[in-house]
């Protein structure tokens, strides 16, 4: 070795500096905290809702552990009420409602319509901070004594309990406005910012789904807002409209609450439908079967879902005519929902299905949602519901849709767009194992709940008669398996960010604009304003070179 | 990387007392920006109406259940003050509309005057509202000092409802009318205050010359908001003061 060698390491091949993208285009805390970039806001949502999901999951595991023994293993009855309420409230208001629109919707939807951002970027950032304030208030409510009303806050108990109902009410009010502003923003974006050539019927179905969701967010959530406000007023100065001591009517609360909360179940599930629609097409390499049917059924669901809230109140003493009407409309809303399920299955049918992890999650969704949706129809039958109402059958039904379908669709979307968002791939093998664990664990948790519910096990009880023990124990074991699968997923996803195995420029061979944009997308999404000249899901236009190339 | 289609669109100022407007980076044209703002704001107004919709639903429900309470309760309100407030708000809606018109035609000082008059209207409304609340307080129909004292087991009434003159004696759930009256008018009053703050904010922008024929979206939106506040009062006034 001589002393005058030039200071150049000839061993390393010259690497191009990484292209500028939304992750590296600016640095520092402020560049994130004050960002107006929909992708960064989406990532912040992703972190937030994931933390909420994991906390909600911890509460769930505590509930299940407690129920291992008929007398209850961990808590007093009062503590148990708090734990299951925390589980429900965190999952519904901090996770399921904001999760998909806030994170994947924010990141992917503007890309899909070829926009540089959402229409109102500052409002978008505000939505995120409102979510954050709501989350902080929810945690504060725990510190201030917790809340034990169940996620439904039924009056009159919610008026009389000495817990921090006002604080959690404010949290929900603020979270509601976060949701409203997101919806409003997305409606305007879809209407006004579509790139040239993206006609309404060239919009990917995820955009349609997010759009239908947004309508519900804007039109249903204010009613929830006023409802929790009225509960707070009732507690603060006895306004009297829900309080039977003062001539108020607790059933009015139920009407108000479900007028929001039934549409809310579609606020939760429509984005999941959107993800599944994308994924079945891309991973079967086939245009969607019944594109327009799926698009219109989203809108139909959005409308009909405003008319079925009474099916949560079959036992609350409504008039017979109201009961019939609500039951009939409940069967009716199942039709557009079933249309979707059939369209997806028909899309997968004879497609060249790639059994990668996003598709495995999708297939899991298709199976689980069929069960979840059909048990909803069973509950919509008046005479059957009189028996099943407030039993574990209902618990199992809505977990099949909320956890088994919506959360799984969220995972599917996360795995699908992960390479897009970060330019890295996770370990596919581990992903498949985790998916299998989650699928098995989920069914082991909730199938027994259908059985014990139909045999009369009431929901929300801290103790039970020993006859139910085998079902509860099976359910608890299932929950542990499910928890293991989720923990594994969190670990390999985070690990992928550290290992940084490069993703492909177009990892799955998608043809919608989100896959045409560079990976990861630059700050303004596209290097040139995109112009779309072909139909959506037209795989003959696929640029195979970009599929093979590593991303920058 | 090529940025040639990312350059910003600038709307020139119509005169030296104005500043040009730069269209936000993610819009391609000023029209697109304008329409996006408008559509978004209309949707927001829809949520406001739905929010009040819950209160109106409660009003009608209990009006149906306890008509007597609403009749006798309504008689305790002074319809002349209500009518006066209605005129004040209607007038302020007109000044607001004129303010928007002046902004659209780049008449800066006129815009300022009209917006200022609108704020005066808002203040006048709140003063009259205060006088009304004060009277309710004096008659023990809404004792603001005891508002948060809760339910009184002994009397079976809420602590803020004392009814010194016994006007509601024998009427079932007499406090119900006043709690609905208070809640609706207080939430509406809050909207008046928020509206006034928003108007002051666009007055500041007007003074800085930001709004002119080429760009007046914020004035327009605040105007829409103000009309909504007005519209809600148009429903509240007859329902609370006249219908019972
Ligand atoms: C698609 C996604 C769905 C979600 C997210 C969902 C969610 C829920 C939730 C959370 C509850 C229970 C609420 C509670 O009492 O705490 C519930 C109950 C119910 N669901 Fe669903 N559901 C979905 C689909 C359906 C469908 C398709 C139908 C029927 C067509 C249906 C019919 C019912 C009925 C009748 C009840 C009331 C049962 C009772 O309380 O007695 N659901 N659902
Ligand atoms: Cu429902």
mmCIF file of C-alpha atoms in Angstrom, chain A residues 138-283:
data_model
loop_
_atom_site.group_PDB
_atom_site.id
_atom_site.type_symbol
_atom_site.label_atom_id
_atom_site.label_comp_id
_atom_site.label_asym_id
_atom_site.label_seq_id
_atom_site.Cartn_x
_atom_site.Cartn_y
_atom_site.Cartn_z
ATOM 1 C CA UNK A 138 -59.623 9.250 25.658
ATOM 2 C CA UNK A 139 -56.486 8.438 27.613
ATOM 3 C CA UNK A 140 -57.233 11.324 29.967
ATOM 4 C CA UNK A 141 -60.686 9.844 30.557
ATOM 5 C CA UNK A 142 -59.012 6.630 31.698
ATOM 6 C CA UNK A 143 -56.897 8.608 34.153
ATOM 7 C CA UNK A 144 -59.943 10.512 35.384
ATOM 8 C CA UNK A 145 -61.750 7.355 36.459
ATOM 9 C CA UNK A 146 -62.395 5.472 33.248
ATOM 10 C CA UNK A 147 -65.807 4.784 31.772
ATOM 11 C CA UNK A 148 -67.966 1.729 32.108
ATOM 12 C CA UNK A 149 -70.962 2.243 29.852
ATOM 13 C CA UNK A 150 -70.012 0.044 26.928
ATOM 14 C CA UNK A 151 -69.067 1.681 23.635
ATOM 15 C CA UNK A 152 -72.750 2.483 23.063
ATOM 16 C CA UNK A 153 -73.113 4.910 26.038
ATOM 17 C CA UNK A 154 -76.739 3.946 26.566
ATOM 18 C CA UNK A 155 -78.816 6.290 28.701
ATOM 19 C CA UNK A 156 -79.788 6.354 31.500
ATOM 20 C CA UNK A 157 -76.741 4.502 32.846
ATOM 21 C CA UNK A 158 -74.356 6.851 31.033
ATOM 22 C CA UNK A 159 -76.128 9.758 32.764
ATOM 23 C CA UNK A 160 -75.772 8.375 36.277
ATOM 24 C CA UNK A 161 -72.448 6.548 36.419
ATOM 25 C CA UNK A 162 -69.803 8.511 38.312
ATOM 26 C CA UNK A 163 -67.130 7.866 35.677
ATOM 27 C CA UNK A 164 -65.472 10.262 33.222
ATOM 28 C CA UNK A 165 -68.282 10.133 30.673
ATOM 29 C CA UNK A 166 -68.063 13.827 29.796
ATOM 30 C CA UNK A 167 -64.370 13.553 28.956
ATOM 31 C CA UNK A 168 -64.798 10.535 26.736
ATOM 32 C CA UNK A 169 -67.859 12.218 25.230
ATOM 33 C CA UNK A 170 -65.725 15.185 24.269
ATOM 34 C CA UNK A 171 -63.143 12.803 22.843
ATOM 35 C CA UNK A 172 -65.808 11.240 20.642
ATOM 36 C CA UNK A 173 -67.174 14.623 19.611
ATOM 37 C CA UNK A 174 -63.735 15.740 18.485
ATOM 38 C CA UNK A 175 -62.961 12.421 16.803
ATOM 39 C CA UNK A 176 -66.261 12.865 15.001
ATOM 40 C CA UNK A 177 -65.132 16.140 13.554
ATOM 41 C CA UNK A 178 -61.852 14.598 12.537
ATOM 42 C CA UNK A 179 -63.860 12.029 10.616
ATOM 43 C CA UNK A 180 -66.215 14.643 9.131
ATOM 44 C CA UNK A 181 -63.332 16.747 7.844
ATOM 45 C CA UNK A 182 -61.627 13.745 6.311
ATOM 46 C CA UNK A 183 -64.823 12.821 4.525
ATOM 47 C CA UNK A 184 -65.451 16.352 3.336
ATOM 48 C CA UNK A 185 -61.922 16.613 2.029
ATOM 49 C CA UNK A 186 -62.189 13.346 0.121
ATOM 50 C CA UNK A 187 -65.506 14.269 -1.483
ATOM 51 C CA UNK A 188 -64.039 17.520 -2.759
ATOM 52 C CA UNK A 189 -60.896 15.745 -3.922
ATOM 53 C CA UNK A 190 -62.845 13.174 -5.906
ATOM 54 C CA UNK A 191 -65.055 15.832 -7.443
ATOM 55 C CA UNK A 192 -62.457 18.432 -8.271
ATOM 56 C CA UNK A 193 -58.983 16.937 -8.493
ATOM 57 C CA UNK A 194 -59.275 13.985 -10.837
ATOM 58 C CA UNK A 195 -56.553 14.047 -13.460
ATOM 59 C CA UNK A 196 -57.517 14.388 -17.123
ATOM 60 C CA UNK A 197 -58.965 11.124 -18.405
ATOM 61 C CA UNK A 198 -60.096 9.826 -15.019
ATOM 62 C CA UNK A 199 -63.813 9.804 -15.605
ATOM 63 C CA UNK A 200 -66.110 8.626 -12.846
ATOM 64 C CA UNK A 201 -66.141 5.146 -14.336
ATOM 65 C CA UNK A 202 -62.397 5.023 -14.643
ATOM 66 C CA UNK A 203 -61.962 5.585 -10.950
ATOM 67 C CA UNK A 204 -60.542 2.567 -9.162
ATOM 68 C CA UNK A 205 -63.092 0.981 -6.857
ATOM 69 C CA UNK A 206 -61.110 1.948 -3.805
ATOM 70 C CA UNK A 207 -61.834 5.558 -4.725
ATOM 71 C CA UNK A 208 -65.532 4.787 -5.146
ATOM 72 C CA UNK A 209 -65.553 3.128 -1.750
ATOM 73 C CA UNK A 210 -63.749 6.004 -0.065
ATOM 74 C CA UNK A 211 -66.161 8.393 -1.766
ATOM 75 C CA UNK A 212 -69.254 6.542 -0.536
ATOM 76 C CA UNK A 213 -67.704 6.386 2.922
ATOM 77 C CA UNK A 214 -67.065 10.096 2.840
ATOM 78 C CA UNK A 215 -70.717 10.815 2.154
ATOM 79 C CA UNK A 216 -71.648 8.795 5.217
ATOM 80 C CA UNK A 217 -68.982 10.472 7.311
ATOM 81 C CA UNK A 218 -70.312 13.898 6.445
ATOM 82 C CA UNK A 219 -73.996 13.088 6.793
ATOM 83 C CA UNK A 220 -74.087 10.729 9.768
ATOM 84 C CA UNK A 221 -71.333 11.864 12.099
ATOM 85 C CA UNK A 222 -72.884 15.231 13.101
ATOM 86 C CA UNK A 223 -75.754 13.287 14.653
ATOM 87 C CA UNK A 224 -73.293 11.393 16.811
ATOM 88 C CA UNK A 225 -71.708 14.733 17.680
ATOM 89 C CA UNK A 226 -74.954 16.223 18.929
ATOM 90 C CA UNK A 227 -75.839 12.975 20.717
ATOM 91 C CA UNK A 228 -72.683 12.879 22.824
ATOM 92 C CA UNK A 229 -73.013 16.622 23.405
ATOM 93 C CA UNK A 230 -76.530 16.078 24.729
ATOM 94 C CA UNK A 231 -75.286 13.322 27.033
ATOM 95 C CA UNK A 232 -72.632 15.726 28.284
ATOM 96 C CA UNK A 233 -75.236 18.475 28.775
ATOM 97 C CA UNK A 234 -77.415 15.992 30.579
ATOM 98 C CA UNK A 235 -74.613 15.280 33.002
ATOM 99 C CA UNK A 236 -73.561 18.918 33.312
ATOM 100 C CA UNK A 237 -76.892 20.687 33.638
ATOM 101 C CA UNK A 238 -79.663 18.084 33.397
ATOM 102 C CA UNK A 239 -81.165 19.159 30.118
ATOM 103 C CA UNK A 240 -83.598 16.327 30.724
ATOM 104 C CA UNK A 241 -84.286 14.903 27.294
ATOM 105 C CA UNK A 242 -82.713 11.488 27.949
ATOM 106 C CA UNK A 243 -83.208 11.403 31.712
ATOM 107 C CA UNK A 244 -86.435 9.590 32.650
ATOM 108 C CA UNK A 245 -86.510 11.301 36.070
ATOM 109 C CA UNK A 246 -87.005 14.586 34.236
ATOM 110 C CA UNK A 247 -89.483 13.424 31.657
ATOM 111 C CA UNK A 248 -86.764 12.506 29.183
ATOM 112 C CA UNK A 249 -86.706 9.380 27.065
ATOM 113 C CA UNK A 250 -83.717 7.017 27.089
ATOM 114 C CA UNK A 251 -85.006 5.313 23.968
ATOM 115 C CA UNK A 252 -84.580 8.630 22.152
ATOM 116 C CA UNK A 253 -80.896 8.282 22.924
ATOM 117 C CA UNK A 254 -80.887 4.871 21.266
ATOM 118 C CA UNK A 255 -82.519 6.312 18.166
ATOM 119 C CA UNK A 256 -79.972 9.112 17.986
ATOM 120 C CA UNK A 257 -77.087 6.807 18.658
ATOM 121 C CA UNK A 258 -77.997 4.193 16.077
ATOM 122 C CA UNK A 259 -78.986 6.732 13.483
ATOM 123 C CA UNK A 260 -75.280 7.447 13.432
ATOM 124 C CA UNK A 261 -73.866 4.125 14.445
ATOM 125 C CA UNK A 262 -75.536 1.957 11.889
ATOM 126 C CA UNK A 263 -74.284 4.105 8.993
ATOM 127 C CA UNK A 264 -71.042 4.094 10.942
ATOM 128 C CA UNK A 265 -70.703 0.366 10.466
ATOM 129 C CA UNK A 266 -70.641 1.134 6.762
ATOM 130 C CA UNK A 267 -68.224 3.991 7.346
ATOM 131 C CA UNK A 268 -66.049 1.248 8.727
ATOM 132 C CA UNK A 269 -66.680 -1.455 6.170
ATOM 133 C CA UNK A 270 -66.946 0.394 2.841
ATOM 134 C CA UNK A 271 -63.244 1.314 2.758
ATOM 135 C CA UNK A 272 -62.507 -2.330 3.502
ATOM 136 C CA UNK A 273 -64.682 -3.302 0.531
ATOM 137 C CA UNK A 274 -62.645 -0.860 -1.531
ATOM 138 C CA UNK A 275 -59.370 -2.482 -0.593
ATOM 139 C CA UNK A 276 -60.696 -5.944 -1.360
ATOM 140 C CA UNK A 277 -61.973 -4.784 -4.754
ATOM 141 C CA UNK A 278 -58.505 -3.532 -5.685
ATOM 142 C CA UNK A 279 -56.708 -6.558 -4.389
ATOM 143 C CA UNK A 280 -58.849 -9.268 -5.971
ATOM 144 C CA UNK A 281 -58.289 -7.603 -9.317
ATOM 145 C CA UNK A 282 -54.550 -6.993 -9.080
ATOM 146 C CA UNK A 283 -53.671 -10.335 -7.557
#
